[in-house]
PDB file of C-alpha atoms in Angstrom:
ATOM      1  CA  UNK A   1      54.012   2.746  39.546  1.00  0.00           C
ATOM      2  CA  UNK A   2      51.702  -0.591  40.428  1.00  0.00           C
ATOM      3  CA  UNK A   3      48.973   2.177  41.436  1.00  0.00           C
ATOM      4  CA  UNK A   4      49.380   4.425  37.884  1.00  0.00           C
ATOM      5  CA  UNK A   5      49.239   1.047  36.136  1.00  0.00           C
ATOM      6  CA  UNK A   6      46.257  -0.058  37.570  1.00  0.00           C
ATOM      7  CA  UNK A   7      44.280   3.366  37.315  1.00  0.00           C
ATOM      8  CA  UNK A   8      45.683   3.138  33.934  1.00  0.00           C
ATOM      9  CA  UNK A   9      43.965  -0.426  33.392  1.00  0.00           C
ATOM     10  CA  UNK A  10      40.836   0.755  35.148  1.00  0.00           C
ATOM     11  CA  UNK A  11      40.787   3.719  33.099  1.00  0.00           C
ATOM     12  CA  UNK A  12      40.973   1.192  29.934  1.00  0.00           C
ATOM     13  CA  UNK A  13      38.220  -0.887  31.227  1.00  0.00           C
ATOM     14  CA  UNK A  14      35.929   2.203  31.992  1.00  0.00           C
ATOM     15  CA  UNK A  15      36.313   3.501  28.553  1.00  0.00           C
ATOM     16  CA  UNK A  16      35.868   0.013  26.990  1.00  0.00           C
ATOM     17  CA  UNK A  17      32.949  -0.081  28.815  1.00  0.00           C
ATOM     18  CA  UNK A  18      31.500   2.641  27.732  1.00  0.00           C
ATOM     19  CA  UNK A  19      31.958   2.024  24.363  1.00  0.00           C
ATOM     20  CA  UNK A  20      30.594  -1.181  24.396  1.00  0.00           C
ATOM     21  CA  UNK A  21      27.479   0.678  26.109  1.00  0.00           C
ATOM     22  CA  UNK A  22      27.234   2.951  23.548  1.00  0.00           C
ATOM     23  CA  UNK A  23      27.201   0.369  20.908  1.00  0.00           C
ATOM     24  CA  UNK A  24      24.460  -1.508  22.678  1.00  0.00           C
ATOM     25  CA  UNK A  25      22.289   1.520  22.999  1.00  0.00           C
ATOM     26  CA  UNK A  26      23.122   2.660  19.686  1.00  0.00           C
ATOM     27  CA  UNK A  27      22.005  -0.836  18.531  1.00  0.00           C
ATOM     28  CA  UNK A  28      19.106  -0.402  20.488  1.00  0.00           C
ATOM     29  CA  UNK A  29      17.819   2.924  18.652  1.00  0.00           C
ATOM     30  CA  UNK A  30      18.316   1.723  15.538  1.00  0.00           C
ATOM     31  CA  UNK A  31      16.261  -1.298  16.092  1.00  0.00           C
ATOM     32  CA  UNK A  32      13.464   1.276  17.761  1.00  0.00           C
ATOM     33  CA  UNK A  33      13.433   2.749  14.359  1.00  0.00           C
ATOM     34  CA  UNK A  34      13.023  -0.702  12.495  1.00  0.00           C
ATOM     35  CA  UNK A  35      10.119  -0.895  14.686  1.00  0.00           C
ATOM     36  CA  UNK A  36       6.551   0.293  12.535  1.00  0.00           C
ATOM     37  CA  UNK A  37       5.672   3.821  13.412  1.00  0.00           C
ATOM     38  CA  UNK A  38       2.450   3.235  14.256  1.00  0.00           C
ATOM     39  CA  UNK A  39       0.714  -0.073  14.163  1.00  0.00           C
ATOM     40  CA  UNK A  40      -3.025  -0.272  14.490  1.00  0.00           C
ATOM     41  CA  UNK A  41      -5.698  -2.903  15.386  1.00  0.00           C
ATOM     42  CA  UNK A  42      -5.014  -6.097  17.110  1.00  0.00           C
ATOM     43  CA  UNK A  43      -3.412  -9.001  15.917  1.00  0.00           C
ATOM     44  CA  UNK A  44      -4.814  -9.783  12.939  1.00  0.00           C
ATOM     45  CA  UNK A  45      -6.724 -13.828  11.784  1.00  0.00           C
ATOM     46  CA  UNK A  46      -8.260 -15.100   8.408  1.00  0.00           C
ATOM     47  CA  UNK A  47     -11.822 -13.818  10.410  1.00  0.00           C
ATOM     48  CA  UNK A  48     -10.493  -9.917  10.675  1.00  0.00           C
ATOM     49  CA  UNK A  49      -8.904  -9.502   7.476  1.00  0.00           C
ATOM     50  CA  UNK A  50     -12.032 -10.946   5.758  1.00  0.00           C
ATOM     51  CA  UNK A  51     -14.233  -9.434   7.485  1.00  0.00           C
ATOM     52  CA  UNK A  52     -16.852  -6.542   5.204  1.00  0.00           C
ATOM     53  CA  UNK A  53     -15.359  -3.988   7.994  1.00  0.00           C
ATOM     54  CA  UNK A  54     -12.588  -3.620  10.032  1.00  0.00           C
ATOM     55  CA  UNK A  55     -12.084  -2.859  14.174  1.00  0.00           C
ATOM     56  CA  UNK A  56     -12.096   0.824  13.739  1.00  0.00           C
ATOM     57  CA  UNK A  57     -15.254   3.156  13.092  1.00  0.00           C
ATOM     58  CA  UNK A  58     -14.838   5.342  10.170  1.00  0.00           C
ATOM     59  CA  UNK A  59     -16.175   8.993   8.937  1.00  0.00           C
ATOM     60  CA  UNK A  60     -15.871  10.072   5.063  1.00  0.00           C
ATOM     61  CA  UNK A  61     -15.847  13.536   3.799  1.00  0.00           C
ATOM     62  CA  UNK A  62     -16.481  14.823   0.079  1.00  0.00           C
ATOM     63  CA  UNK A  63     -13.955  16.940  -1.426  1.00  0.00           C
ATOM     64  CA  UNK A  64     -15.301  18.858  -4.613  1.00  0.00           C
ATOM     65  CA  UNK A  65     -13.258  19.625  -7.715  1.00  0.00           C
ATOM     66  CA  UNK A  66     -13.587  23.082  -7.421  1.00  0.00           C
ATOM     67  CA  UNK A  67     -11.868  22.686  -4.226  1.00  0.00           C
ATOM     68  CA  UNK A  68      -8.767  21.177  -5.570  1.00  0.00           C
ATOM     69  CA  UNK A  69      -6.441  21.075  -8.565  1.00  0.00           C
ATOM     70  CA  UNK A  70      -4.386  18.680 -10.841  1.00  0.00           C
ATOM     71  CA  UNK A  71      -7.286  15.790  -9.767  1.00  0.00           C
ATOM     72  CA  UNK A  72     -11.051  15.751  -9.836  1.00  0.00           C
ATOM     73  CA  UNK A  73     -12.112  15.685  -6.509  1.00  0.00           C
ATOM     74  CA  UNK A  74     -13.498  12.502  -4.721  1.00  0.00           C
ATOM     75  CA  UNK A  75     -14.165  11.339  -1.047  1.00  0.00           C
ATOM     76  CA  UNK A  76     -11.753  10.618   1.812  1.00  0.00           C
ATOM     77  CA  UNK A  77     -12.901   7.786   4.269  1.00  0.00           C
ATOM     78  CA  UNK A  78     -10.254   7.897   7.562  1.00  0.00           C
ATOM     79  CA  UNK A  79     -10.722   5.880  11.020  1.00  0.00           C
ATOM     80  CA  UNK A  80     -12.613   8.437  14.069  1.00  0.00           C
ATOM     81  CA  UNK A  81     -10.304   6.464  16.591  1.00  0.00           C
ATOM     82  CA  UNK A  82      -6.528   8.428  16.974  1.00  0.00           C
ATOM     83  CA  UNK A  83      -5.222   7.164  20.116  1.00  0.00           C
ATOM     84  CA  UNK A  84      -3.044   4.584  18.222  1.00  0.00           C
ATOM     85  CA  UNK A  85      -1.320   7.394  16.232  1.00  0.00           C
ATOM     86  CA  UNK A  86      -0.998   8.653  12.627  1.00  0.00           C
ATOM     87  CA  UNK A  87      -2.028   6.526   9.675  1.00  0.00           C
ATOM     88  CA  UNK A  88      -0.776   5.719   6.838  1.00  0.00           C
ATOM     89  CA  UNK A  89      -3.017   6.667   3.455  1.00  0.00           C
ATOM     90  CA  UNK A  90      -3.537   5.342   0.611  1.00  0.00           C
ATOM     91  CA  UNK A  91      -5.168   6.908  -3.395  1.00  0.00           C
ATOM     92  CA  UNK A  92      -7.339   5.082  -5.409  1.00  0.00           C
ATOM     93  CA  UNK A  93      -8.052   6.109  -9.239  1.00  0.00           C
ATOM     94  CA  UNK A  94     -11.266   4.631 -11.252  1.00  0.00           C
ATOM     95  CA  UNK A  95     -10.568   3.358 -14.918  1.00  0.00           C
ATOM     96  CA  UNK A  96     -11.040   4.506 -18.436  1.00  0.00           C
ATOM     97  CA  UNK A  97     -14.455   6.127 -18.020  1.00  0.00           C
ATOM     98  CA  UNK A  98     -14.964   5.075 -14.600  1.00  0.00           C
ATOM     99  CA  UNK A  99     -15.661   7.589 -11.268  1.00  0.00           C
ATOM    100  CA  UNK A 100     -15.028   7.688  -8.133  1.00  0.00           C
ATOM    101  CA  UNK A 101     -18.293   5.367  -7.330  1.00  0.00           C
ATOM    102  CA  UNK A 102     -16.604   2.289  -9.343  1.00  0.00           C
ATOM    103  CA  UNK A 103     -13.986   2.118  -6.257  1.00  0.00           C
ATOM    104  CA  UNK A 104     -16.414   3.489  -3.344  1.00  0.00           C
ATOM    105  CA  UNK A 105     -16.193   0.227  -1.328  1.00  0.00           C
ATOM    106  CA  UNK A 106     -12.367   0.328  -0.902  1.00  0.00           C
ATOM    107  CA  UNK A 107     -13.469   3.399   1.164  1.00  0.00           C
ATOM    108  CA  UNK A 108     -14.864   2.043   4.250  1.00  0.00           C
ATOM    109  CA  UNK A 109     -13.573  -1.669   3.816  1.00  0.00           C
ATOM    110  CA  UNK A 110      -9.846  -0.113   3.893  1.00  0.00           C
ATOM    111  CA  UNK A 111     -10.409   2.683   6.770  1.00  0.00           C
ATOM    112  CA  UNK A 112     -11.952   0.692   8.831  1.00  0.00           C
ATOM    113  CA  UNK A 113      -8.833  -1.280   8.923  1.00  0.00           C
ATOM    114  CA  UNK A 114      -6.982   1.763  10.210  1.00  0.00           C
ATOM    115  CA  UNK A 115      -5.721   3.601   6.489  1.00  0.00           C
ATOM    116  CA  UNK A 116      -6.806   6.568   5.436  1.00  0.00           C
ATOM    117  CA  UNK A 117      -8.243   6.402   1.728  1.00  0.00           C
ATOM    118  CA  UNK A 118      -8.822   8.486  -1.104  1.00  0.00           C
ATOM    119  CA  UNK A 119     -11.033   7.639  -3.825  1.00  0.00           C
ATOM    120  CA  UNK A 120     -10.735  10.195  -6.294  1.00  0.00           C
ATOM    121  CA  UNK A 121     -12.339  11.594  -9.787  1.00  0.00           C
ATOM    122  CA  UNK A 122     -10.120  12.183 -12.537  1.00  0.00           C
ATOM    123  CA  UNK A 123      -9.756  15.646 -14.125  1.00  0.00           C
ATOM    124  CA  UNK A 124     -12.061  13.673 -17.083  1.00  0.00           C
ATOM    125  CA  UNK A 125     -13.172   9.942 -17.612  1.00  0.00           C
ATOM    126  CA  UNK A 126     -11.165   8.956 -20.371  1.00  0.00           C
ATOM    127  CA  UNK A 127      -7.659  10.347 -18.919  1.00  0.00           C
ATOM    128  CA  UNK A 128      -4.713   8.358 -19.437  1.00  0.00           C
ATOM    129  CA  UNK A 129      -3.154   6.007 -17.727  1.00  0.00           C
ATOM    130  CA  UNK A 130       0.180   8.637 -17.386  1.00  0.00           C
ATOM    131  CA  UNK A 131      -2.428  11.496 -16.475  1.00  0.00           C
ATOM    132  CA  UNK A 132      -4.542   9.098 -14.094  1.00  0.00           C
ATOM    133  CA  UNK A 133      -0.579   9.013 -12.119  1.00  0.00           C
ATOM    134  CA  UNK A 134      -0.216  12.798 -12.258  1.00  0.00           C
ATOM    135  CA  UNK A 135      -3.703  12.785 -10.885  1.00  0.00           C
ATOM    136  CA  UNK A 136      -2.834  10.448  -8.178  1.00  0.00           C
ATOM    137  CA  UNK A 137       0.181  11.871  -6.679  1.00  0.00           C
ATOM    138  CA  UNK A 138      -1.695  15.789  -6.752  1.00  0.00           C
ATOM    139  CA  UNK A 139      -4.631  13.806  -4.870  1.00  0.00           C
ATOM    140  CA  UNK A 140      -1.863  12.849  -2.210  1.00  0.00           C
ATOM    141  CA  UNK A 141      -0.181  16.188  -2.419  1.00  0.00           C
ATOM    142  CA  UNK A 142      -3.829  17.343  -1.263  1.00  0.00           C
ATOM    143  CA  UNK A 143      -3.940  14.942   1.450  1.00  0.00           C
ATOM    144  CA  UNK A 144      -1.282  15.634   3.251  1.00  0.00           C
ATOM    145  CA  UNK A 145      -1.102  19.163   3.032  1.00  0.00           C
ATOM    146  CA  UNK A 146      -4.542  21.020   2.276  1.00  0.00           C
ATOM    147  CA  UNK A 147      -7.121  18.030   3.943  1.00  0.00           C
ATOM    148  CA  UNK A 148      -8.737  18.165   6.925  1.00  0.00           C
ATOM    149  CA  UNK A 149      -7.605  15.088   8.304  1.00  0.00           C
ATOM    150  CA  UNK A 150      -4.314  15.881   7.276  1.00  0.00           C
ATOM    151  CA  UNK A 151      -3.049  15.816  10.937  1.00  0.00           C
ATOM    152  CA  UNK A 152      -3.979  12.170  11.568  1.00  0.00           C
ATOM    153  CA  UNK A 153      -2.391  10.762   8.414  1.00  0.00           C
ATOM    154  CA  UNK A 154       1.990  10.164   8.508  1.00  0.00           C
ATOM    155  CA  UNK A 155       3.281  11.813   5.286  1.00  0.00           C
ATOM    156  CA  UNK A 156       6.053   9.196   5.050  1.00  0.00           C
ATOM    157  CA  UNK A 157       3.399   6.301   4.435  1.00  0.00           C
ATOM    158  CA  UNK A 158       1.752   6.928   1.318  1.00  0.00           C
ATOM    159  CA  UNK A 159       0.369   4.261  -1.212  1.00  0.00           C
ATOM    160  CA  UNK A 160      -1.567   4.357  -4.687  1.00  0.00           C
ATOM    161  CA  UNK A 161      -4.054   2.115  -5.969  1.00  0.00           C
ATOM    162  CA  UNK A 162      -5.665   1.614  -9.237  1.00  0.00           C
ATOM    163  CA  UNK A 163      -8.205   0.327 -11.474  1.00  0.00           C
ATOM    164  CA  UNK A 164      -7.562  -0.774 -15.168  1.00  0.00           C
ATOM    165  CA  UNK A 165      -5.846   2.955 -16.664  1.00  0.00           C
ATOM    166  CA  UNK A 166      -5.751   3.497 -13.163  1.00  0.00           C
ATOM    167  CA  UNK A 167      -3.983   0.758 -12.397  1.00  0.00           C
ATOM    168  CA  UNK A 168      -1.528   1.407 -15.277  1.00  0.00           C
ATOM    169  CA  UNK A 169      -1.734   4.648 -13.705  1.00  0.00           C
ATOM    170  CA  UNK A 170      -0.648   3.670  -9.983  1.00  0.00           C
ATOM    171  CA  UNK A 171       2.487   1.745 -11.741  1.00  0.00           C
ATOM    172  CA  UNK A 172       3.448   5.158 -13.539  1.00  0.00           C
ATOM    173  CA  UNK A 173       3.291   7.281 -10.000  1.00  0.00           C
ATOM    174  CA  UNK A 174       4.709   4.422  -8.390  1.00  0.00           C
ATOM    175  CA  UNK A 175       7.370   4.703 -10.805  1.00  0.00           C
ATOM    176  CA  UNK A 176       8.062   8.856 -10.812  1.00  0.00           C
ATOM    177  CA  UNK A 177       7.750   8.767  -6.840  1.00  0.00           C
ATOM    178  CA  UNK A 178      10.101   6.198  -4.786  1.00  0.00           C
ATOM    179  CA  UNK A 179       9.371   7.593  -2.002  1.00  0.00           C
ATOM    180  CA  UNK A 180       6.075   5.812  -2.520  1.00  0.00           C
ATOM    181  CA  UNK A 181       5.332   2.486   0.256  1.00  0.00           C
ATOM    182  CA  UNK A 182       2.850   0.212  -1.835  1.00  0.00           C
ATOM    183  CA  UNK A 183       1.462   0.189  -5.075  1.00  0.00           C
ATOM    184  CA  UNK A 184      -1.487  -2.089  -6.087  1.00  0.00           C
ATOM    185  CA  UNK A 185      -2.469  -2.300  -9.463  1.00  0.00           C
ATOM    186  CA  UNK A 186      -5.975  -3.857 -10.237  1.00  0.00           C
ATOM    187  CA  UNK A 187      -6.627  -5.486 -14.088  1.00  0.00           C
ATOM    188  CA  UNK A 188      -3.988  -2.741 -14.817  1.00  0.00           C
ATOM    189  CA  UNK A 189      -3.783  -1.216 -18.115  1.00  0.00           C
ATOM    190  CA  UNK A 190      -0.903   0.252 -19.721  1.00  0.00           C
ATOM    191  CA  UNK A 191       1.110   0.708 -23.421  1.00  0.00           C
ATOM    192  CA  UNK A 192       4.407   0.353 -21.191  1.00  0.00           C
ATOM    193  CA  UNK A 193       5.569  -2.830 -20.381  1.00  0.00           C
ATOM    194  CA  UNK A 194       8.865  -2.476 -18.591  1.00  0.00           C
ATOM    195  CA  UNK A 195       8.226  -0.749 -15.052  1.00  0.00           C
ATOM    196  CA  UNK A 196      11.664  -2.321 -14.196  1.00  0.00           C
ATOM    197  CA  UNK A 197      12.526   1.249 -12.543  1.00  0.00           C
ATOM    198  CA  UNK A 198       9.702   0.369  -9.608  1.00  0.00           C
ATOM    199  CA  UNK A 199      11.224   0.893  -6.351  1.00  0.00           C
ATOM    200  CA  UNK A 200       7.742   0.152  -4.239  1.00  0.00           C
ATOM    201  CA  UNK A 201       6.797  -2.880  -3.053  1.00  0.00           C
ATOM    202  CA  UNK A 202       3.740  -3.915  -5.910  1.00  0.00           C
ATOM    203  CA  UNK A 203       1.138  -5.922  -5.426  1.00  0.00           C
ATOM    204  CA  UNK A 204      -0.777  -6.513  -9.138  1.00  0.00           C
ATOM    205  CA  UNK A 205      -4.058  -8.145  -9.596  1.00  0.00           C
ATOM    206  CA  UNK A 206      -4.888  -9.707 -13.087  1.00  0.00           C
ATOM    207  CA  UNK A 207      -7.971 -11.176 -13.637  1.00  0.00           C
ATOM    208  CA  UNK A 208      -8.043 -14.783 -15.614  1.00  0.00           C
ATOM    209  CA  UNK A 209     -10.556 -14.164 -18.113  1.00  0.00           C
ATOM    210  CA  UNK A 210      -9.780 -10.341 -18.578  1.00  0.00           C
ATOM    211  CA  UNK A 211     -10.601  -9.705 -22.404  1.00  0.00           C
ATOM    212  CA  UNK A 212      -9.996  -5.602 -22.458  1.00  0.00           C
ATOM    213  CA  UNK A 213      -6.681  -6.164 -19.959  1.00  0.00           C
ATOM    214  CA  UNK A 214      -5.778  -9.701 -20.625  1.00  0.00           C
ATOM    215  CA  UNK A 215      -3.048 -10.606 -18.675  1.00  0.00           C
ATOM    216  CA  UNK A 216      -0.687 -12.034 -20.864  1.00  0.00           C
ATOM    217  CA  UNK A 217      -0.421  -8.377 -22.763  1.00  0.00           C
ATOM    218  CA  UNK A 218      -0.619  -6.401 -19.268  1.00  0.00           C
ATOM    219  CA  UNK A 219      -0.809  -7.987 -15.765  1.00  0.00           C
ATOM    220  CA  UNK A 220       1.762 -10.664 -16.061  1.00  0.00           C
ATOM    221  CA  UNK A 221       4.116  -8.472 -18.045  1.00  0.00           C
ATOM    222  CA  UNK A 222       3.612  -5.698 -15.615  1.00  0.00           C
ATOM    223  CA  UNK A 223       4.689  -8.277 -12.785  1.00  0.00           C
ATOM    224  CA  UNK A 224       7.708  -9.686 -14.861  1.00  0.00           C
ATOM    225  CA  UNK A 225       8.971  -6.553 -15.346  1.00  0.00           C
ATOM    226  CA  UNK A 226       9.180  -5.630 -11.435  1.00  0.00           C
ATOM    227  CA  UNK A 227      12.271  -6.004  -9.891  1.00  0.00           C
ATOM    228  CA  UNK A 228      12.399  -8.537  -7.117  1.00  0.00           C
ATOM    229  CA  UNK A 229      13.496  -5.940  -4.495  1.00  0.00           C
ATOM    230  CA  UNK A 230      11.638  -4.326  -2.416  1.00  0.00           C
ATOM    231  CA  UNK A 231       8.902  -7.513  -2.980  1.00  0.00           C
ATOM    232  CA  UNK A 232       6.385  -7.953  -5.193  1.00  0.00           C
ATOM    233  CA  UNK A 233       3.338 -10.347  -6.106  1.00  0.00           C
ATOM    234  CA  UNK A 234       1.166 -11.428  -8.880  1.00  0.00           C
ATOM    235  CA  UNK A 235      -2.652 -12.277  -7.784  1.00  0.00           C
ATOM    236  CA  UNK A 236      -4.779 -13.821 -10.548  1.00  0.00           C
ATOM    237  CA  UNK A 237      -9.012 -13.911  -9.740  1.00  0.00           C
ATOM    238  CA  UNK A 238      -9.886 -17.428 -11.036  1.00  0.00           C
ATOM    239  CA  UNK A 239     -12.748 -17.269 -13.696  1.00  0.00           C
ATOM    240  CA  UNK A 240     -12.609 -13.299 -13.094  1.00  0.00           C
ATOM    241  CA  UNK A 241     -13.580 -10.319 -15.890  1.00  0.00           C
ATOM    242  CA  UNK A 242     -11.671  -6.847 -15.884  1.00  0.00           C
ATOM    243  CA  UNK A 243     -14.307  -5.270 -13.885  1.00  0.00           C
ATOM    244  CA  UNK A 244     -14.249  -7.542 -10.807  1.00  0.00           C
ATOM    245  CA  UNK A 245     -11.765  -4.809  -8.983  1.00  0.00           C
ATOM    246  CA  UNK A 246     -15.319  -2.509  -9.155  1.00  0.00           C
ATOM    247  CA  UNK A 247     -17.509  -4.593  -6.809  1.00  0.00           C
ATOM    248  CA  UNK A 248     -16.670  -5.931  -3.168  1.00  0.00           C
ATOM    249  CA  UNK A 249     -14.746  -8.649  -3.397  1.00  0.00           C
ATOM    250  CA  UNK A 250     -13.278 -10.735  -0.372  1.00  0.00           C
ATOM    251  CA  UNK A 251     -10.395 -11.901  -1.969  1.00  0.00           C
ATOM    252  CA  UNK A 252      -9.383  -8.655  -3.280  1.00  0.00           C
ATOM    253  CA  UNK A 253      -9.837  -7.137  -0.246  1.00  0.00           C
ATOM    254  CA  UNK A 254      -7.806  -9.513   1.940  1.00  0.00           C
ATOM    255  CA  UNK A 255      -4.462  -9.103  -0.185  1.00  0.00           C
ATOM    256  CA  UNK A 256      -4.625  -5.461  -0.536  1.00  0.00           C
ATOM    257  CA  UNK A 257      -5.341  -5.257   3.248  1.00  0.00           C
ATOM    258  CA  UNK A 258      -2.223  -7.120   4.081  1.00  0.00           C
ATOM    259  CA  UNK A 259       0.001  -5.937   0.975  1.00  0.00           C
ATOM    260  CA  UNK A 260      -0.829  -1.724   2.882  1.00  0.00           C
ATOM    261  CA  UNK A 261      -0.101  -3.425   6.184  1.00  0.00           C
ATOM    262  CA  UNK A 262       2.942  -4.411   5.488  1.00  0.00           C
ATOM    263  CA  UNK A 263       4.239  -2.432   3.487  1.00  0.00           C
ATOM    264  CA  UNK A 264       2.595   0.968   4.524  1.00  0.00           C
ATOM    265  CA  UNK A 265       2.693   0.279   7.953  1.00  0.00           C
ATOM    266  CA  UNK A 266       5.490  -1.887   7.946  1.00  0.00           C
ATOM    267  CA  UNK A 267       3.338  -4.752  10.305  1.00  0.00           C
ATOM    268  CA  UNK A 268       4.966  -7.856   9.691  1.00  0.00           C
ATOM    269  CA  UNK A 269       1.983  -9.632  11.487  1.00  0.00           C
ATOM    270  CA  UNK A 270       0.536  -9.474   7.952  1.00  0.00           C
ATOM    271  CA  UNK A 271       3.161 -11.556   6.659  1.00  0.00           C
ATOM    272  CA  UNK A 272       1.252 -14.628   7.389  1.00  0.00           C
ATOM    273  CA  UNK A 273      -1.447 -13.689   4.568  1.00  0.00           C
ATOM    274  CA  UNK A 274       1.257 -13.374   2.037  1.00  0.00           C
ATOM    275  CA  UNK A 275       3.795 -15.999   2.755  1.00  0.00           C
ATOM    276  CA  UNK A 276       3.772 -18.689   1.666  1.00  0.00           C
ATOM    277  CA  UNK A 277       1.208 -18.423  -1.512  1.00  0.00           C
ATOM    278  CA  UNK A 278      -2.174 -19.303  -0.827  1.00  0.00           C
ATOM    279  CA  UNK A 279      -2.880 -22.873  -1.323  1.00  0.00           C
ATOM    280  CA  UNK A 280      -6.845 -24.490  -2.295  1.00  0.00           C
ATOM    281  CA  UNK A 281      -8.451 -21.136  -2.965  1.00  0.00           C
ATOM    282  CA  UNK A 282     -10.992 -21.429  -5.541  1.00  0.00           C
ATOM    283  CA  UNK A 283     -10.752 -17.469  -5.712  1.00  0.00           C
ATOM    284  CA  UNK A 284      -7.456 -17.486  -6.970  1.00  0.00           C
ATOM    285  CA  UNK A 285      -5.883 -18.758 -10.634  1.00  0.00           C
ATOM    286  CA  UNK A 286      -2.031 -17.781 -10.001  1.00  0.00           C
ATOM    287  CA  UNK A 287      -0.330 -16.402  -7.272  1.00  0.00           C
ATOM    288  CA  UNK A 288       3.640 -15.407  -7.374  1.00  0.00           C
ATOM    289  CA  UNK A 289       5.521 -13.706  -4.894  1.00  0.00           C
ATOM    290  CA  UNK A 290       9.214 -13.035  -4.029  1.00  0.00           C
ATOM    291  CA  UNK A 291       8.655 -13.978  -0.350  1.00  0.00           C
ATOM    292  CA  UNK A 292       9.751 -13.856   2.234  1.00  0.00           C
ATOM    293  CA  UNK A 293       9.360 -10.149   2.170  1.00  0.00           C
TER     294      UNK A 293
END
């Protein structure tokens, strides 16, 4: 009887054990799969993310409008370098009577931080900012299924960007698509004001002395509106007009370099740029966030 008690005990202990194990490594998976998917580049500094290009070399490719439908064509820049694994990718729509050539640096400055990126023609100039969102999720609909680099870029890691009714436009598709990772709305335009719905994280940029946007009628409503969960932040160009998103710009193109990191690639080494606000930067009017992210 001492014997069957103690196999009995041992017998306990074993399954305990095991179950204890299997918690552990069940623990452990599901942490694996917090981890980002792919993360690209090394660790990033003030230098790298401000920098006019990024570690990786990058390739672009013209896609006509007679090759494609529900969008207007445009040009894909993507990084040559694959060893690190897929990438996540990212549209970009022009504004009201804007092309594709208003947002061509975003192209190279993006990719060559390891994104692919779309910047796209609408179906006509003065499209809507509603149409400008159709436009943007057909142009991702392309990209992940008819492109040719459509085997380097992660279908789960998509993002929209957007200038003025683009902008308005990349709230809209942000909007009709959850499933979307980042949104980033520049001097967006737009007759709607509640985007309370919004289930990506959204990054807007206003610009302070936008007269055709101004921010008190768009930007900052747009923001307000935004529920604090998944994250979002307002980014205000000091002394800026509604077409500062069409040139370089460094400032721009540091916060929407760590807003797709983080949020596209899910690389919380970008945090650093985010949180807390920016203090002493001349660039920058008004910055709001709901970090920590």
């Amino acid at each position: 009887m001492e014997l069957k008690r103690s196999t009995g005990s041992l017998t306990r202990l074993l399954v305990a054990s095991a179950a204890v194990f299997g918690l552990l490594a069940g623990n452990a998976t599901l942490a694996q799969a917090a981890e980002p998917a792919d993360v690209h580049g090394p660790d990033p500094t003030e230098e790298s993310i401000t920098a006019p290009r990024g570690p990786f070399e990058v390739d672009e490719e013209s896609v006509s409008r007679l090759s494609v439908s529900g969008f207007g064509g445009g040009t894909i820049y993507y990084p040559t370098d694959t060893t690190d694994g897929l990438f996540s990718a990212v549209s970009i729509s022009p504004g009201f009577t804007g092309t594709q050539e208003t947002m061509a640096w975003y192209g190279p400055r993006l990719a060559s931080q390891g994104f692919v990126v779309f910047t796209i023609d609408t179906i006509t100039t003065t499209d809507q900012p509603d149409s400008r969102a159709r436009q943007l999720q057909a142009s991702l609909d392309y990209l992940v299924n008819d492109s040719d680099v459509k085997d380097i870029i992660d279908p789960a890691r998509l993002g929209v960007m957007g200038h003025s009714m683009g902008g308005g436009g990349s709230l809209k598709a942000a909007l009709d698509n959850p499933a979307l990772k980042a949104a980033i709305p520049l001097t967006p335009w737009h007759t709607t004001k509640d985007f309370s719905g919004v289930q990506t994280p959204t990054l807007i940029i206003g610009a302070q002395n936008d007269t055709v946007a101004p921010v008190s009628q768009h930007a900052k409503p747009f923001y307000e509106s935004l529920p604090d969960d998944p994250g979002k932040a307002y980014l205000e160009l000091a002394g800026a007009s509604h077409l500062a998103p069409n040139t370089d710009n460094t400032t721009i193109a540091k916060f929407s370099i760590a807003w797709l990191k983080r949020f596209l690639d899910d690389d919380t080494r970008y945090d650093q740029f985010l949180c807390p606000p920016p203090e002493n930067d001349d660039s920058i009017s008004d910055y709001q966030s709901t970090c920590p992210y």
